[in-house]
Amino acid sequence: MLIAVCCDRGAPGSTTTSLALGVSTPEPTIVVEADPYGGDLALRCVAPGGHGEAFPPTPTVLTLATEARTTVTPGLAAGKAHEFTGSTRVVPGHFSAEQAAGVKNWAPLAEALRASASRVVADLGRIHSSSPTIPVAAAADVVVMVTRPEVGAVMHLKDRLERLAPVLANIRNAPPVVVPVVVTPKRFAGAVLEHVGRMLAPSNAAGVIAGIGWIALDPTGVEAMHAGQVGGKKNARTPLLKSAGVLNDQINQAAGVGPYGTPEAAQVDAYAGHGEEA
Ligand SMILES: Nc1ncnc2c1ncn2[C@@H]1O[C@H](COP(=O)(O)OP(=O)(O)O)[C@@H](O)[C@H]1O
Ligand SMILES: [Mg+2]
């Protein structure tokens, strides 16, 4: 399964949500920071067994994208990934946007991610209809669009979705399956999801929305995740990872059933699964 995660103006959280989706499931997952503008995931994560040091500077997503031009195998992405937690591997992004100049075509990367034997979460960062990473979004089983609850952020998401949906549908020959995800504290999640559902309902792209999800705004949880504390015997699960676990289930369901219902109906389903302790 390939999950693409992206965001728009004023709604950061693509990288954090991607990593949380990776570490919150026991299913072997490769998190690929495939943001053409570059990223710093290699510097944020503490590699296992290390003493606070991050991943080595290579391989990065550009190594993977370059190799994918000549050979694509089910193990290619895993082979270019650094071990992070027991079940999660990470392919960090390049550090500076300029470094991506040599990779003009991201379609081979899309092919490599799609061919991966392990589940892949591809963090595309900010995306628009002419982004080089459009082939990755088009190849994804589910596209997660991260937003914040502010009206401006949700309206940007609505606009972006309406522009992206036909572009992706044209490449895939089928409508994309999209799950908008709101980053907000747990205590507001119910009201925020309802509000966002209402804002997206009149969208002419509402038919591709397969549920609206939620990720906890949890700075302490983000820090723990970067340190590799992802729950288990010694560490309790943080709100961030509990919400990511529920979102993983929602994504799996969306991938299985495809686009369905109205955003309001989907939103009710989405919130029903959050439970009290998430
Ligand atoms: N769920 C969250 N809880 C708390 N802080 C978050 C969350 N998601 C993102 N952030 C913070 O917002 C900032 C940008 O997030 P990041 O995931 O790097 O965004 P992007 O990849 O879209 O640029 C970071 O400081 C990150 O820690
Ligand atoms: Mg990022």
PDB file of C-alpha atoms and ligand atoms in Angstrom:
ATOM      1  CA  MET A   1       0.000   0.000   0.000  1.00  0.00           C
ATOM      2  CA  LEU A   2       1.173   3.512  -0.840  1.00  0.00           C
ATOM      3  CA  ILE A   3      -0.135   6.427   1.211  1.00  0.00           C
ATOM      4  CA  ALA A   4       0.750   9.946   0.045  1.00  0.00           C
ATOM      5  CA  VAL A   5       0.617  12.738   2.628  1.00  0.00           C
ATOM      6  CA  CYS A   6       0.532  16.372   1.571  1.00  0.00           C
ATOM      7  CA  CYS A   7      -0.506  19.782   2.802  1.00  0.00           C
ATOM      8  CA  ASP A   8      -1.078  23.337   1.661  1.00  0.00           C
ATOM      9  CA  ARG A   9      -0.343  26.890   2.741  1.00  0.00           C
ATOM     10  CA  GLY A  10      -0.728  27.631   6.421  1.00  0.00           C
ATOM     11  CA  ALA A  11      -1.191  23.984   7.322  1.00  0.00           C
ATOM     12  CA  PRO A  12       2.132  22.418   8.285  1.00  0.00           C
ATOM     13  CA  GLY A  13       2.200  18.850   9.496  1.00  0.00           C
ATOM     14  CA  SER A  14       2.890  16.697   6.448  1.00  0.00           C
ATOM     15  CA  THR A  15       6.199  15.276   7.709  1.00  0.00           C
ATOM     16  CA  THR A  16       5.038  14.823  11.308  1.00  0.00           C
ATOM     17  CA  THR A  17       1.808  13.102  10.246  1.00  0.00           C
ATOM     18  CA  SER A  18       3.731  10.835   7.838  1.00  0.00           C
ATOM     19  CA  LEU A  19       6.142   9.690  10.523  1.00  0.00           C
ATOM     20  CA  ALA A  20       3.303   9.177  13.020  1.00  0.00           C
ATOM     21  CA  LEU A  21       1.420   7.035  10.475  1.00  0.00           C
ATOM     22  CA  GLY A  22       4.594   4.997  10.050  1.00  0.00           C
ATOM     23  CA  VAL A  23       5.452   4.352  13.693  1.00  0.00           C
ATOM     24  CA  SER A  24       1.906   3.822  14.998  1.00  0.00           C
ATOM     25  CA  THR A  25       1.387   0.446  13.345  1.00  0.00           C
ATOM     26  CA  PRO A  26       3.283  -2.837  13.748  1.00  0.00           C
ATOM     27  CA  GLU A  27       3.026  -3.292   9.980  1.00  0.00           C
ATOM     28  CA  PRO A  28       6.482  -2.808   8.416  1.00  0.00           C
ATOM     29  CA  THR A  29       6.424   0.690   6.925  1.00  0.00           C
ATOM     30  CA  ILE A  30       8.862   2.887   5.051  1.00  0.00           C
ATOM     31  CA  VAL A  31       8.398   6.618   5.559  1.00  0.00           C
ATOM     32  CA  VAL A  32       9.824   8.522   2.589  1.00  0.00           C
ATOM     33  CA  GLU A  33      10.349  12.255   2.862  1.00  0.00           C
ATOM     34  CA  ALA A  34       9.634  13.012  -0.798  1.00  0.00           C
ATOM     35  CA  ASP A  35       9.257  16.771  -0.575  1.00  0.00           C
ATOM     36  CA  PRO A  36      10.879  18.483  -3.587  1.00  0.00           C
ATOM     37  CA  TYR A  37      11.593  21.498  -1.363  1.00  0.00           C
ATOM     38  CA  GLY A  38      13.736  19.285   0.858  1.00  0.00           C
ATOM     39  CA  GLY A  39      13.379  18.402   4.502  1.00  0.00           C
ATOM     40  CA  ASP A  40      15.116  17.792   7.778  1.00  0.00           C
ATOM     41  CA  LEU A  41      13.725  14.473   8.923  1.00  0.00           C
ATOM     42  CA  ALA A  42      17.257  13.052   9.052  1.00  0.00           C
ATOM     43  CA  LEU A  43      18.124  15.679  11.644  1.00  0.00           C
ATOM     44  CA  ARG A  44      14.935  15.316  13.664  1.00  0.00           C
ATOM     45  CA  CYS A  45      15.003  11.570  14.204  1.00  0.00           C
ATOM     46  CA  VAL A  46      17.311   9.916  16.684  1.00  0.00           C
ATOM     47  CA  ALA A  47      18.640   6.766  15.063  1.00  0.00           C
ATOM     48  CA  PRO A  48      18.266   3.595  17.162  1.00  0.00           C
ATOM     49  CA  GLY A  49      21.189   2.622  19.355  1.00  0.00           C
ATOM     50  CA  GLY A  50      22.764   6.008  18.797  1.00  0.00           C
ATOM     51  CA  HIS A  51      23.580   8.671  21.322  1.00  0.00           C
ATOM     52  CA  GLY A  52      21.388  11.428  20.027  1.00  0.00           C
ATOM     53  CA  GLU A  53      22.846  11.404  16.525  1.00  0.00           C
ATOM     54  CA  ALA A  54      20.605  11.540  13.470  1.00  0.00           C
ATOM     55  CA  PHE A  55      20.708   9.402  10.352  1.00  0.00           C
ATOM     56  CA  PRO A  56      23.749   9.572   8.074  1.00  0.00           C
ATOM     57  CA  PRO A  57      23.485  12.137   5.254  1.00  0.00           C
ATOM     58  CA  THR A  58      22.866   9.478   2.586  1.00  0.00           C
ATOM     59  CA  PRO A  59      20.941   7.708   1.190  1.00  0.00           C
ATOM     60  CA  THR A  60      18.152  10.239   0.715  1.00  0.00           C
ATOM     61  CA  VAL A  61      15.033  10.286  -1.418  1.00  0.00           C
ATOM     62  CA  LEU A  62      17.194  11.568  -4.290  1.00  0.00           C
ATOM     63  CA  THR A  63      19.353   8.424  -4.086  1.00  0.00           C
ATOM     64  CA  LEU A  64      16.193   6.343  -4.331  1.00  0.00           C
ATOM     65  CA  ALA A  65      14.696   8.459  -7.137  1.00  0.00           C
ATOM     66  CA  THR A  66      17.940   8.223  -9.122  1.00  0.00           C
ATOM     67  CA  GLU A  67      18.279   4.475  -8.703  1.00  0.00           C
ATOM     68  CA  ALA A  68      14.617   3.954  -9.606  1.00  0.00           C
ATOM     69  CA  ARG A  69      15.372   5.261 -13.109  1.00  0.00           C
ATOM     70  CA  THR A  70      17.257   2.083 -13.930  1.00  0.00           C
ATOM     71  CA  THR A  71      15.874  -0.682 -11.695  1.00  0.00           C
ATOM     72  CA  VAL A  72      12.684  -1.020  -9.710  1.00  0.00           C
ATOM     73  CA  THR A  73      12.393  -3.996  -7.393  1.00  0.00           C
ATOM     74  CA  PRO A  74      10.093  -4.697  -4.414  1.00  0.00           C
ATOM     75  CA  GLY A  75      13.081  -4.201  -2.091  1.00  0.00           C
ATOM     76  CA  LEU A  76      14.487  -1.022  -3.635  1.00  0.00           C
ATOM     77  CA  ALA A  77      12.877   1.490  -1.255  1.00  0.00           C
ATOM     78  CA  ALA A  78      13.676  -0.589   1.841  1.00  0.00           C
ATOM     79  CA  GLY A  79      17.276  -0.904   0.674  1.00  0.00           C
ATOM     80  CA  LYS A  80      17.680   2.878   0.642  1.00  0.00           C
ATOM     81  CA  ALA A  81      16.014   3.373   4.035  1.00  0.00           C
ATOM     82  CA  HIS A  82      17.515   3.836   7.492  1.00  0.00           C
ATOM     83  CA  GLU A  83      16.212   1.748  10.375  1.00  0.00           C
ATOM     84  CA  PHE A  84      14.221   3.864  12.826  1.00  0.00           C
ATOM     85  CA  THR A  85      11.976   1.724  15.027  1.00  0.00           C
ATOM     86  CA  GLY A  86      11.443  -2.050  14.994  1.00  0.00           C
ATOM     87  CA  SER A  87       8.965  -1.862  12.152  1.00  0.00           C
ATOM     88  CA  THR A  88       9.680   1.560  10.642  1.00  0.00           C
ATOM     89  CA  ARG A  89      12.374   2.573   8.185  1.00  0.00           C
ATOM     90  CA  VAL A  90      12.954   6.123   6.960  1.00  0.00           C
ATOM     91  CA  VAL A  91      14.209   7.531   3.660  1.00  0.00           C
ATOM     92  CA  PRO A  92      14.966  11.142   4.595  1.00  0.00           C
ATOM     93  CA  GLY A  93      14.632  13.996   2.161  1.00  0.00           C
ATOM     94  CA  HIS A  94      17.514  15.996   0.721  1.00  0.00           C
ATOM     95  CA  PHE A  95      18.347  19.019   2.824  1.00  0.00           C
ATOM     96  CA  SER A  96      18.075  21.835   0.265  1.00  0.00           C
ATOM     97  CA  ALA A  97      15.589  22.323  -2.560  1.00  0.00           C
ATOM     98  CA  GLU A  98      18.438  23.003  -5.028  1.00  0.00           C
ATOM     99  CA  GLN A  99      19.726  19.448  -4.610  1.00  0.00           C
ATOM    100  CA  ALA A 100      16.585  18.128  -6.335  1.00  0.00           C
ATOM    101  CA  ALA A 101      17.497  19.874  -9.600  1.00  0.00           C
ATOM    102  CA  GLY A 102      19.044  16.649 -10.924  1.00  0.00           C
ATOM    103  CA  VAL A 103      15.781  14.739 -10.475  1.00  0.00           C
ATOM    104  CA  LYS A 104      13.432  16.304 -12.986  1.00  0.00           C
ATOM    105  CA  ASN A 105      11.137  13.309 -13.295  1.00  0.00           C
ATOM    106  CA  TRP A 106       9.674  11.806 -10.126  1.00  0.00           C
ATOM    107  CA  ALA A 107       7.656   9.134 -11.973  1.00  0.00           C
ATOM    108  CA  PRO A 108      10.327   6.417 -11.440  1.00  0.00           C
ATOM    109  CA  LEU A 109      10.221   7.159  -7.702  1.00  0.00           C
ATOM    110  CA  ALA A 110       6.447   6.728  -7.799  1.00  0.00           C
ATOM    111  CA  GLU A 111       6.952   3.380  -9.489  1.00  0.00           C
ATOM    112  CA  ALA A 112       9.514   2.276  -6.891  1.00  0.00           C
ATOM    113  CA  LEU A 113       7.247   3.258  -3.990  1.00  0.00           C
ATOM    114  CA  ARG A 114       4.268   1.532  -5.559  1.00  0.00           C
ATOM    115  CA  ALA A 115       6.366  -1.611  -6.136  1.00  0.00           C
ATOM    116  CA  SER A 116       7.637  -1.717  -2.538  1.00  0.00           C
ATOM    117  CA  ALA A 117       7.010  -4.966  -0.670  1.00  0.00           C
ATOM    118  CA  SER A 118       6.474  -2.962   2.547  1.00  0.00           C
ATOM    119  CA  ARG A 119       3.809  -0.355   3.109  1.00  0.00           C
ATOM    120  CA  VAL A 120       5.041   3.126   2.171  1.00  0.00           C
ATOM    121  CA  VAL A 121       4.039   6.513   3.543  1.00  0.00           C
ATOM    122  CA  ALA A 122       5.307   9.204   1.142  1.00  0.00           C
ATOM    123  CA  ASP A 123       5.527  12.697   2.614  1.00  0.00           C
ATOM    124  CA  LEU A 124       5.054  15.061  -0.354  1.00  0.00           C
ATOM    125  CA  GLY A 125       4.911  18.298   1.645  1.00  0.00           C
ATOM    126  CA  ARG A 126       3.199  21.211  -0.078  1.00  0.00           C
ATOM    127  CA  ILE A 127       1.781  20.113  -3.382  1.00  0.00           C
ATOM    128  CA  HIS A 128      -0.029  21.701  -6.354  1.00  0.00           C
ATOM    129  CA  SER A 129      -1.189  20.487  -9.741  1.00  0.00           C
ATOM    130  CA  SER A 130       2.195  21.084 -11.426  1.00  0.00           C
ATOM    131  CA  SER A 131       4.385  19.739  -8.606  1.00  0.00           C
ATOM    132  CA  PRO A 132       7.024  17.227  -9.721  1.00  0.00           C
ATOM    133  CA  THR A 133       5.628  14.807  -7.125  1.00  0.00           C
ATOM    134  CA  ILE A 134       2.208  14.580  -8.777  1.00  0.00           C
ATOM    135  CA  PRO A 135       3.086  11.056 -10.117  1.00  0.00           C
ATOM    136  CA  VAL A 136       3.573   9.892  -6.511  1.00  0.00           C
ATOM    137  CA  ALA A 137       0.213  11.341  -5.434  1.00  0.00           C
ATOM    138  CA  ALA A 138      -1.439   9.746  -8.472  1.00  0.00           C
ATOM    139  CA  ALA A 139       0.111   6.349  -7.677  1.00  0.00           C
ATOM    140  CA  ALA A 140      -1.086   6.425  -4.057  1.00  0.00           C
ATOM    141  CA  ASP A 141      -3.901   4.201  -2.821  1.00  0.00           C
ATOM    142  CA  VAL A 142      -4.920   6.988  -0.465  1.00  0.00           C
ATOM    143  CA  VAL A 143      -3.967  10.673  -0.440  1.00  0.00           C
ATOM    144  CA  VAL A 144      -3.953  12.266   3.022  1.00  0.00           C
ATOM    145  CA  MET A 145      -4.299  16.048   2.946  1.00  0.00           C
ATOM    146  CA  VAL A 146      -3.201  17.593   6.230  1.00  0.00           C
ATOM    147  CA  THR A 147      -4.841  20.805   7.369  1.00  0.00           C
ATOM    148  CA  ARG A 148      -5.292  22.974  10.433  1.00  0.00           C
ATOM    149  CA  PRO A 149      -8.703  23.975  11.782  1.00  0.00           C
ATOM    150  CA  GLU A 150      -8.447  27.671  10.870  1.00  0.00           C
ATOM    151  CA  VAL A 151     -10.937  28.759   8.192  1.00  0.00           C
ATOM    152  CA  GLY A 152      -8.169  29.925   5.828  1.00  0.00           C
ATOM    153  CA  ALA A 153      -6.358  26.591   6.027  1.00  0.00           C
ATOM    154  CA  VAL A 154      -9.543  24.601   5.366  1.00  0.00           C
ATOM    155  CA  MET A 155     -10.495  26.842   2.435  1.00  0.00           C
ATOM    156  CA  HIS A 156      -7.006  26.341   0.971  1.00  0.00           C
ATOM    157  CA  LEU A 157      -7.458  22.602   1.348  1.00  0.00           C
ATOM    158  CA  LYS A 158     -10.847  22.766  -0.402  1.00  0.00           C
ATOM    159  CA  ASP A 159      -9.388  24.766  -3.280  1.00  0.00           C
ATOM    160  CA  ARG A 160      -6.349  22.481  -3.543  1.00  0.00           C
ATOM    161  CA  LEU A 161      -8.527  19.366  -3.528  1.00  0.00           C
ATOM    162  CA  GLU A 162     -10.730  20.736  -6.299  1.00  0.00           C
ATOM    163  CA  ARG A 163      -7.683  21.457  -8.444  1.00  0.00           C
ATOM    164  CA  LEU A 164      -5.818  18.229  -7.658  1.00  0.00           C
ATOM    165  CA  ALA A 165      -8.673  15.714  -7.893  1.00  0.00           C
ATOM    166  CA  PRO A 166      -9.209  16.005 -11.683  1.00  0.00           C
ATOM    167  CA  VAL A 167      -5.439  16.048 -12.343  1.00  0.00           C
ATOM    168  CA  LEU A 168      -4.929  12.851 -10.322  1.00  0.00           C
ATOM    169  CA  ALA A 169      -8.032  11.221 -11.807  1.00  0.00           C
ATOM    170  CA  ASN A 170      -6.717  11.904 -15.283  1.00  0.00           C
ATOM    171  CA  ILE A 171      -3.377  10.199 -14.558  1.00  0.00           C
ATOM    172  CA  ARG A 172      -4.906   7.226 -12.679  1.00  0.00           C
ATOM    173  CA  ASN A 173      -7.921   6.786 -14.941  1.00  0.00           C
ATOM    174  CA  ALA A 174      -9.920   6.632 -11.722  1.00  0.00           C
ATOM    175  CA  PRO A 175     -10.827   9.117  -9.014  1.00  0.00           C
ATOM    176  CA  PRO A 176      -8.286   9.476  -6.186  1.00  0.00           C
ATOM    177  CA  VAL A 177      -9.205   8.408  -2.651  1.00  0.00           C
ATOM    178  CA  VAL A 178      -8.642  11.398  -0.383  1.00  0.00           C
ATOM    179  CA  VAL A 179      -8.704  11.668   3.414  1.00  0.00           C
ATOM    180  CA  PRO A 180      -8.429  15.257   4.708  1.00  0.00           C
ATOM    181  CA  VAL A 181      -6.852  15.215   8.171  1.00  0.00           C
ATOM    182  CA  VAL A 182      -7.138  18.013  10.715  1.00  0.00           C
ATOM    183  CA  VAL A 183      -4.349  18.644  13.244  1.00  0.00           C
ATOM    184  CA  THR A 184      -6.037  19.828  16.428  1.00  0.00           C
ATOM    185  CA  PRO A 185      -6.021  19.112  20.176  1.00  0.00           C
ATOM    186  CA  LYS A 186      -8.204  16.224  21.266  1.00  0.00           C
ATOM    187  CA  ARG A 187     -10.639  18.392  23.193  1.00  0.00           C
ATOM    188  CA  PHE A 188     -11.619  20.262  20.011  1.00  0.00           C
ATOM    189  CA  ALA A 189     -11.513  17.294  17.643  1.00  0.00           C
ATOM    190  CA  GLY A 190     -15.247  16.500  17.625  1.00  0.00           C
ATOM    191  CA  ALA A 191     -16.396  20.054  16.960  1.00  0.00           C
ATOM    192  CA  VAL A 192     -13.574  20.739  14.478  1.00  0.00           C
ATOM    193  CA  LEU A 193     -14.276  17.618  12.408  1.00  0.00           C
ATOM    194  CA  GLU A 194     -17.933  18.493  12.234  1.00  0.00           C
ATOM    195  CA  HIS A 195     -17.115  22.034  11.145  1.00  0.00           C
ATOM    196  CA  VAL A 196     -14.576  20.903   8.519  1.00  0.00           C
ATOM    197  CA  GLY A 197     -17.055  18.317   7.214  1.00  0.00           C
ATOM    198  CA  ARG A 198     -19.619  21.074   6.762  1.00  0.00           C
ATOM    199  CA  MET A 199     -17.090  23.308   4.963  1.00  0.00           C
ATOM    200  CA  LEU A 200     -16.054  20.563   2.547  1.00  0.00           C
ATOM    201  CA  ALA A 201     -19.546  19.184   1.864  1.00  0.00           C
ATOM    202  CA  PRO A 202     -20.415  21.701  -0.900  1.00  0.00           C
ATOM    203  CA  SER A 203     -17.082  21.114  -2.672  1.00  0.00           C
ATOM    204  CA  ASN A 204     -17.343  19.819  -6.209  1.00  0.00           C
ATOM    205  CA  ALA A 205     -14.617  17.325  -5.221  1.00  0.00           C
ATOM    206  CA  ALA A 206     -16.581  16.054  -2.185  1.00  0.00           C
ATOM    207  CA  GLY A 207     -17.124  12.704  -3.942  1.00  0.00           C
ATOM    208  CA  VAL A 208     -13.456  11.737  -3.626  1.00  0.00           C
ATOM    209  CA  ILE A 209     -13.369  12.318   0.134  1.00  0.00           C
ATOM    210  CA  ALA A 210     -13.350   8.973   1.938  1.00  0.00           C
ATOM    211  CA  GLY A 211     -13.703  10.268   5.500  1.00  0.00           C
ATOM    212  CA  ILE A 212     -12.189  13.142   7.437  1.00  0.00           C
ATOM    213  CA  GLY A 213      -9.495  12.226   9.917  1.00  0.00           C
ATOM    214  CA  TRP A 214      -7.828  13.741  12.931  1.00  0.00           C
ATOM    215  CA  ILE A 215      -4.278  13.917  14.284  1.00  0.00           C
ATOM    216  CA  ALA A 216      -3.687  15.190  17.813  1.00  0.00           C
ATOM    217  CA  LEU A 217      -1.778  18.438  18.183  1.00  0.00           C
ATOM    218  CA  ASP A 218       0.744  17.059  20.652  1.00  0.00           C
ATOM    219  CA  PRO A 219       4.191  18.723  20.807  1.00  0.00           C
ATOM    220  CA  THR A 220       5.356  16.391  23.594  1.00  0.00           C
ATOM    221  CA  GLY A 221       4.270  13.416  21.518  1.00  0.00           C
ATOM    222  CA  VAL A 222       6.182  14.755  18.504  1.00  0.00           C
ATOM    223  CA  GLU A 223       9.355  15.028  20.575  1.00  0.00           C
ATOM    224  CA  ALA A 224       8.949  11.508  21.964  1.00  0.00           C
ATOM    225  CA  MET A 225       8.356  10.133  18.462  1.00  0.00           C
ATOM    226  CA  HIS A 226      11.528  11.724  17.113  1.00  0.00           C
ATOM    227  CA  ALA A 227      13.393  10.120  20.010  1.00  0.00           C
ATOM    228  CA  GLY A 228      12.068   6.747  18.868  1.00  0.00           C
ATOM    229  CA  GLN A 229       9.690   6.345  21.834  1.00  0.00           C
ATOM    230  CA  VAL A 230       6.742   4.865  20.058  1.00  0.00           C
ATOM    231  CA  GLY A 231       4.865   2.981  22.762  1.00  0.00           C
ATOM    232  CA  GLY A 232       5.332  -0.506  24.072  1.00  0.00           C
ATOM    233  CA  LYS A 233       6.497  -1.878  27.391  1.00  0.00           C
ATOM    234  CA  LYS A 234       8.472   1.131  28.548  1.00  0.00           C
ATOM    235  CA  ASN A 235       6.641   4.082  26.976  1.00  0.00           C
ATOM    236  CA  ALA A 236       2.971   4.870  27.031  1.00  0.00           C
ATOM    237  CA  ARG A 237       1.340   5.755  23.730  1.00  0.00           C
ATOM    238  CA  THR A 238       1.052   9.498  23.256  1.00  0.00           C
ATOM    239  CA  PRO A 239      -2.118  11.235  22.000  1.00  0.00           C
ATOM    240  CA  LEU A 240      -0.228  11.773  18.720  1.00  0.00           C
ATOM    241  CA  LEU A 241       0.340   8.066  18.184  1.00  0.00           C
ATOM    242  CA  LYS A 242      -3.085   7.007  19.425  1.00  0.00           C
ATOM    243  CA  SER A 243      -4.704   9.355  16.919  1.00  0.00           C
ATOM    244  CA  ALA A 244      -2.316   8.147  14.191  1.00  0.00           C
ATOM    245  CA  GLY A 245      -3.299   4.543  14.955  1.00  0.00           C
ATOM    246  CA  VAL A 246      -6.977   5.377  14.451  1.00  0.00           C
ATOM    247  CA  LEU A 247      -6.105   7.265  11.277  1.00  0.00           C
ATOM    248  CA  ASN A 248      -4.229   4.219   9.946  1.00  0.00           C
ATOM    249  CA  ASP A 249      -7.380   2.131  10.403  1.00  0.00           C
ATOM    250  CA  GLN A 250      -9.408   4.791   8.642  1.00  0.00           C
ATOM    251  CA  ILE A 251      -6.924   4.889   5.741  1.00  0.00           C
ATOM    252  CA  ASN A 252      -7.003   1.104   5.421  1.00  0.00           C
ATOM    253  CA  GLN A 253     -10.767   1.242   5.284  1.00  0.00           C
ATOM    254  CA  ALA A 254     -10.669   4.022   2.688  1.00  0.00           C
ATOM    255  CA  ALA A 255      -8.228   2.018   0.561  1.00  0.00           C
ATOM    256  CA  GLY A 256     -10.507  -1.004   0.769  1.00  0.00           C
ATOM    257  CA  VAL A 257     -13.814   0.584   0.081  1.00  0.00           C
ATOM    258  CA  GLY A 258     -12.847   3.504  -2.165  1.00  0.00           C
ATOM    259  CA  PRO A 259     -14.700   6.809  -2.223  1.00  0.00           C
ATOM    260  CA  TYR A 260     -17.993   6.681  -0.440  1.00  0.00           C
ATOM    261  CA  GLY A 261     -20.845   8.751   0.865  1.00  0.00           C
ATOM    262  CA  THR A 262     -20.869  12.388   1.739  1.00  0.00           C
ATOM    263  CA  PRO A 263     -18.180  14.118   3.795  1.00  0.00           C
ATOM    264  CA  GLU A 264     -20.653  14.449   6.679  1.00  0.00           C
ATOM    265  CA  ALA A 265     -21.371  10.730   6.721  1.00  0.00           C
ATOM    266  CA  ALA A 266     -17.675   9.984   6.446  1.00  0.00           C
ATOM    267  CA  GLN A 267     -16.846  12.428   9.210  1.00  0.00           C
ATOM    268  CA  VAL A 268     -19.271  10.761  11.596  1.00  0.00           C
ATOM    269  CA  ASP A 269     -17.587   7.415  10.861  1.00  0.00           C
ATOM    270  CA  ALA A 270     -14.188   8.986  11.356  1.00  0.00           C
ATOM    271  CA  TYR A 271     -14.970  10.456  14.721  1.00  0.00           C
ATOM    272  CA  ALA A 272     -16.802   7.385  15.957  1.00  0.00           C
ATOM    273  CA  GLY A 273     -13.499   5.521  15.861  1.00  0.00           C
ATOM    274  CA  HIS A 274     -11.516   7.984  17.925  1.00  0.00           C
ATOM    275  CA  GLY A 275     -12.565   6.617  21.289  1.00  0.00           C
ATOM    276  CA  GLU A 276     -12.209   8.449  24.553  1.00  0.00           C
ATOM    277  CA  GLU A 277      -8.588   7.833  25.383  1.00  0.00           C
ATOM    278  CA  ALA A 278      -7.138   8.764  21.977  1.00  0.00           C
TER     279      ALA A 278
HETATM  280  N1  LIG B   1       0.502  16.809  15.372  1.00  0.00           N
HETATM  281  C1  LIG B   1       1.361  17.754  15.742  1.00  0.00           C
HETATM  282  N2  LIG B   1       1.496  18.113  17.050  1.00  0.00           N
HETATM  283  C2  LIG B   1       2.355  19.063  17.416  1.00  0.00           C
HETATM  284  N3  LIG B   1       3.167  19.721  16.587  1.00  0.00           N
HETATM  285  C3  LIG B   1       3.098  19.416  15.268  1.00  0.00           C
HETATM  286  C4  LIG B   1       2.190  18.433  14.767  1.00  0.00           C
HETATM  287  N4  LIG B   1       2.341  18.359  13.430  1.00  0.00           N
HETATM  288  C5  LIG B   1       3.289  19.261  13.113  1.00  0.00           C
HETATM  289  N5  LIG B   1       3.745  19.901  14.195  1.00  0.00           N
HETATM  290  C6  LIG B   1       4.807  20.907  14.249  1.00  0.00           C
HETATM  291  O1  LIG B   1       4.638  21.850  13.196  1.00  0.00           O
HETATM  292  C7  LIG B   1       5.891  22.139  12.598  1.00  0.00           C
HETATM  293  C8  LIG B   1       5.852  21.781  11.129  1.00  0.00           C
HETATM  294  O2  LIG B   1       5.515  20.408  11.022  1.00  0.00           O
HETATM  295  P1  LIG B   1       6.036  19.489   9.825  1.00  0.00           P
HETATM  296  O3  LIG B   1       5.432  18.157  10.040  1.00  0.00           O
HETATM  297  O4  LIG B   1       7.500  19.575   9.700  1.00  0.00           O
HETATM  298  O5  LIG B   1       5.326  20.211   8.616  1.00  0.00           O
HETATM  299  P2  LIG B   1       5.627  20.128   7.051  1.00  0.00           P
HETATM  300  O6  LIG B   1       6.343  18.854   6.769  1.00  0.00           O
HETATM  301  O7  LIG B   1       4.249  20.177   6.465  1.00  0.00           O
HETATM  302  O8  LIG B   1       6.426  21.339   6.755  1.00  0.00           O
HETATM  303  C9  LIG B   1       6.945  21.339  13.376  1.00  0.00           C
HETATM  304  O9  LIG B   1       7.508  22.155  14.357  1.00  0.00           O
HETATM  305  C10 LIG B   1       6.145  20.217  14.000  1.00  0.00           C
HETATM  306  O10 LIG B   1       6.689  19.751  15.205  1.00  0.00           O
HETATM  307 MG    MG B   2       8.096  18.536   5.749  1.00  0.00          MG
END
